[in-house]
CSV table of C-alpha atoms in Angstrom, one decimal:
chain,number,residue,atom,x,y,z
A,1,MET,CA,-8.1,17.9,33.3
A,2,ASN,CA,-6.9,21.4,32.3
A,3,SER,CA,-3.3,20.4,33.0
A,4,LEU,CA,-3.7,17.4,30.6
A,5,ILE,CA,-5.1,19.7,27.9
A,6,ARG,CA,-2.1,22.1,28.3
A,7,LEU,CA,0.3,19.2,28.1
A,8,TYR,CA,-1.4,17.9,25.0
A,9,GLU,CA,-1.3,21.4,23.3
A,10,ALA,CA,2.4,21.7,24.3
A,11,ALA,CA,3.3,18.3,22.8
A,12,GLY,CA,1.3,19.2,19.7
A,13,GLY,CA,3.2,22.4,19.3
A,14,LYS,CA,6.6,20.7,19.5
A,15,ILE,CA,5.5,18.1,17.0
A,16,LYS,CA,4.4,20.8,14.6
A,17,LYS,CA,7.7,22.6,15.1
A,18,PHE,CA,9.6,19.4,14.3
A,19,PHE,CA,7.8,18.9,11.0
A,20,SER,CA,8.3,22.6,10.1
A,21,LEU,CA,12.0,22.1,10.2
A,22,PHE,CA,11.7,20.2,6.9
A,23,ASN,CA,10.1,23.2,5.1
A,24,THR,CA,12.7,24.3,2.6
A,25,PHE,CA,10.7,26.6,0.3
A,26,HIS,CA,12.3,29.7,1.7
A,27,ARG,CA,15.9,28.5,2.2
A,28,SER,CA,18.9,29.5,0.1
A,29,LYS,CA,20.7,27.2,-2.3
A,30,ARG,CA,23.8,27.4,0.0
A,31,SER,CA,21.9,26.2,3.0
A,32,LYS,CA,20.3,23.4,1.0
A,33,LEU,CA,23.7,22.3,-0.2
A,34,ALA,CA,25.0,22.4,3.3
A,35,ALA,CA,22.1,20.2,4.5
A,36,ILE,CA,22.7,17.7,1.7
A,37,THR,CA,26.4,17.5,2.6
A,38,ALA,CA,25.6,17.0,6.3
A,39,PHE,CA,23.1,14.2,5.4
A,40,LEU,CA,25.7,12.4,3.2
A,41,PHE,CA,28.3,12.8,5.9
A,42,CYS,CA,26.0,11.2,8.4
A,43,ASN,CA,25.3,8.4,6.0
A,44,ALA,CA,29.0,7.8,5.6
A,45,LEU,CA,29.3,7.6,9.4
A,46,ILE,CA,26.5,5.1,9.7
A,47,LEU,CA,28.0,3.0,6.9
A,48,GLY,CA,31.2,3.1,8.8
A,49,LEU,CA,29.5,1.9,12.0
A,50,LEU,CA,27.7,-0.9,10.1
A,51,SER,CA,31.0,-2.1,8.6
A,52,PHE,CA,32.6,-2.3,12.0
A,53,TYR,CA,29.7,-3.6,14.0
A,54,ASP,CA,27.7,-6.7,13.1
A,55,LEU,CA,24.0,-6.2,13.2
A,56,LYS,CA,23.7,-9.7,14.7
A,57,ALA,CA,25.3,-8.4,17.8
A,58,LEU,CA,22.3,-6.1,18.4
A,59,GLN,CA,19.9,-9.1,18.5
A,60,SER,CA,20.8,-9.7,22.1
A,61,ALA,CA,19.3,-6.3,22.9
A,62,GLY,CA,15.9,-7.5,21.9
A,63,TYR,CA,13.4,-4.9,20.7
A,64,ALA,CA,15.8,-2.1,21.3
A,65,GLY,CA,18.4,-3.8,19.0
A,66,LEU,CA,15.7,-4.4,16.4
A,67,PHE,CA,14.7,-0.7,16.4
A,68,ILE,CA,18.3,0.5,16.2
A,69,SER,CA,19.3,-1.9,13.4
A,70,VAL,CA,16.2,-1.3,11.2
A,71,PHE,CA,16.5,2.5,11.7
A,72,LEU,CA,20.1,2.6,10.8
A,73,VAL,CA,19.6,0.5,7.7
A,74,SER,CA,16.6,2.6,6.7
A,75,VAL,CA,18.1,6.0,7.2
A,76,VAL,CA,20.9,5.4,4.7
A,77,ALA,CA,19.7,6.0,1.2
A,78,PHE,CA,20.2,3.2,-1.3
A,79,LEU,CA,21.9,0.8,1.1
A,80,PRO,CA,22.0,-2.7,-0.6
A,81,PHE,CA,20.7,-4.5,2.5
A,82,PRO,CA,17.4,-6.4,2.6
A,83,ILE,CA,15.5,-5.2,5.6
A,84,GLY,CA,13.0,-8.1,5.2
A,85,ILE,CA,15.7,-10.6,6.1
A,86,LEU,CA,16.7,-8.6,9.1
A,87,ILE,CA,13.1,-8.5,10.3
A,88,LEU,CA,12.7,-12.2,9.6
A,89,SER,CA,15.7,-13.0,11.8
A,90,TYR,CA,14.0,-11.4,14.7
A,91,PHE,CA,10.9,-13.5,14.2
A,92,PHE,CA,12.8,-16.5,15.5
A,93,MET,CA,13.6,-14.8,18.8
A,94,LEU,CA,10.8,-12.4,19.6
A,95,ASN,CA,7.0,-12.1,19.2
A,96,PRO,CA,6.6,-11.8,15.4
A,97,PHE,CA,3.7,-9.3,15.7
A,98,ALA,CA,5.6,-7.1,18.1
A,99,VAL,CA,8.6,-7.3,15.8
A,100,ALA,CA,6.3,-6.1,12.9
A,101,LEU,CA,5.2,-3.0,14.9
A,102,VAL,CA,8.6,-2.1,16.1
A,103,GLY,CA,10.3,-2.8,12.8
A,104,GLY,CA,7.6,-0.9,10.8
A,105,THR,CA,8.0,2.1,13.1
A,106,ALA,CA,11.8,2.1,12.8
A,107,ALA,CA,11.6,1.7,9.0
A,108,ALA,CA,9.2,4.7,8.7
A,109,LEU,CA,11.3,6.9,10.9
A,110,GLY,CA,14.5,5.9,9.1
A,111,SER,CA,12.9,6.6,5.7
A,112,ILE,CA,12.7,10.3,6.7
A,113,GLY,CA,16.5,10.4,5.8
A,114,PRO,CA,16.0,9.6,2.1
A,115,TYR,CA,12.9,11.8,2.1
A,116,PHE,CA,15.0,14.7,3.4
A,117,LEU,CA,17.6,14.0,0.7
A,118,GLY,CA,15.0,14.2,-2.0
A,119,LEU,CA,13.4,17.3,-0.5
A,120,GLU,CA,16.7,19.2,-0.4
A,121,SER,CA,18.1,18.0,-3.7
A,122,LYS,CA,14.9,18.5,-5.8
A,123,GLU,CA,16.6,20.9,-8.2
A,124,LEU,CA,19.5,18.5,-8.8
A,125,LEU,CA,17.2,15.5,-9.3
A,126,GLN,CA,15.3,17.3,-12.1
A,127,LYS,CA,18.4,16.9,-14.3
A,128,ASN,CA,18.5,13.1,-13.8
A,129,LYS,CA,17.0,11.0,-16.5
A,130,LEU,CA,15.9,8.3,-14.2
A,131,TYR,CA,14.1,10.8,-12.0
A,132,LYS,CA,12.4,12.4,-15.0
A,133,LYS,CA,11.1,9.0,-16.1
A,134,LEU,CA,9.9,8.2,-12.6
A,135,HIS,CA,8.4,11.7,-12.3
A,136,ASP,CA,6.4,11.3,-15.6
A,137,TRP,CA,5.2,7.9,-14.4
A,138,ILE,CA,4.1,9.0,-10.9
A,139,GLU,CA,2.8,12.5,-11.7
A,140,PRO,CA,-0.7,11.4,-13.0
A,141,LYS,CA,-1.1,8.9,-10.2
A,142,PRO,CA,-2.2,9.5,-6.6
A,143,LYS,CA,1.2,9.9,-5.0
A,144,LEU,CA,0.1,8.7,-1.5
A,145,VAL,CA,-1.3,5.5,-2.9
A,146,VAL,CA,1.9,4.9,-4.9
A,147,LEU,CA,4.0,5.5,-1.8
A,148,PHE,CA,1.9,3.2,0.3
A,149,LEU,CA,2.1,0.4,-2.2
A,150,ALA,CA,5.9,0.9,-2.6
A,151,SER,CA,6.1,0.6,1.2
A,152,PHE,CA,3.8,-2.4,1.4
A,153,ILE,CA,5.2,-4.5,-1.5
A,154,PRO,CA,8.8,-5.6,-0.9
A,155,ASN,CA,11.0,-4.2,-3.7
A,156,PRO,CA,14.6,-3.0,-4.1
A,157,LEU,CA,13.4,0.4,-5.4
A,158,PHE,CA,11.8,1.5,-2.1
A,159,ASP,CA,14.5,4.1,-1.4
A,160,THR,CA,13.9,5.6,-4.9
A,161,PHE,CA,10.3,6.1,-4.0
A,162,THR,CA,11.2,7.7,-0.6
A,163,VAL,CA,13.6,10.1,-2.2
A,164,THR,CA,11.1,10.9,-4.9
A,165,GLY,CA,8.4,11.5,-2.3
A,166,GLY,CA,10.6,14.3,-0.8
A,167,ALA,CA,11.4,15.7,-4.2
A,168,PHE,CA,7.6,15.8,-5.1
A,169,GLY,CA,7.0,17.8,-1.9
A,170,VAL,CA,4.7,15.2,-0.3
A,171,PRO,CA,4.0,16.6,3.2
A,172,LEU,CA,6.2,14.9,5.8
A,173,LYS,CA,3.3,13.8,8.0
A,174,LYS,CA,1.5,12.1,5.1
A,175,PHE,CA,4.7,10.6,3.9
A,176,PHE,CA,5.5,9.1,7.4
A,177,TRP,CA,2.0,7.6,7.8
A,178,CYS,CA,2.0,6.1,4.3
A,179,VAL,CA,5.3,4.4,4.9
A,180,PHE,CA,4.4,3.4,8.5
A,181,PHE,CA,1.1,1.7,7.6
A,182,GLY,CA,2.7,0.1,4.5
A,183,LYS,CA,5.6,-1.3,6.3
A,184,VAL,CA,3.7,-2.4,9.4
A,185,LEU,CA,1.0,-4.1,7.3
A,186,CYS,CA,3.6,-5.9,5.2
A,187,TYR,CA,5.5,-7.1,8.4
A,188,LEU,CA,2.2,-8.1,10.1
A,189,ILE,CA,1.2,-10.3,7.1
A,190,ALA,CA,4.7,-11.8,7.2
A,191,ALA,CA,4.3,-12.4,11.0
A,192,ALA,CA,1.0,-14.2,10.4
A,193,LEU,CA,2.4,-16.4,7.7
A,194,PHE,CA,5.7,-17.0,9.5
A,195,PRO,CA,4.6,-20.1,11.5
A,196,TYR,CA,3.4,-21.9,8.4
A,197,VAL,CA,6.5,-21.0,6.4
A,198,TYR,CA,8.7,-22.1,9.3
A,199,LEU,CA,7.0,-25.5,9.3
A,200,ILE,CA,7.2,-26.2,5.6
A,201,ALA,CA,10.7,-24.7,5.0
A,202,PRO,CA,12.6,-27.9,6.0
A,203,TYR,CA,10.6,-29.9,3.4
A,204,PHE,CA,11.5,-27.4,0.6
A,205,LEU,CA,15.2,-27.5,1.7
A,206,ASN,CA,15.2,-31.3,1.6
A,207,ALA,CA,13.5,-31.3,-1.8
A,208,ALA,CA,16.0,-28.8,-3.1
A,209,LYS,CA,18.9,-31.2,-2.5
A,210,TYR,CA,17.6,-33.5,-5.2
A,211,PHE,CA,17.8,-30.7,-7.7
A,212,ALA,CA,21.2,-29.5,-6.7
A,213,PHE,CA,24.0,-30.1,-9.2
């Protein structure tokens, strides 16, 4: 029993140390600029990999392929790729509810990338007009609720909210759990509705033929 307690305390210490890496309040501007440059360089590498390798090739790897593909798409800020379609494609091959859990976890972990970008580039973002408007809109509202809703409701501005979450200084642990529960809940609802949508989809496709010009 004592050994289990020591193991738990050691694991907790490592997790706390990991989250403390993102504390940038006492870091110099030069180190922040270096961190932003390194992040953008990693994004460029990931974009290069995605351009050479088809994500469909990872589908044969099952849940591991799902996790890798969703993580890579999520970690790159402002990548114009609908993750929902990627998740939906795995519904046809794997257990939809397991896909929702794995995909939500990968999306939450990947969103730490845009969060980190916002955290490090807060001073630069303050000069951006779009950020100022978003800041004025979010400031009087509960930030965690806004972040959860942005994660739960499919929208093309999700990366904007993750970057803003970092710039607002939302604690990483709270940020992660908001995105995690929002994404997992969204995908679980999609998984529950998937059998019904799958059954009626052919009828909609056939009906659409009559309205095609």
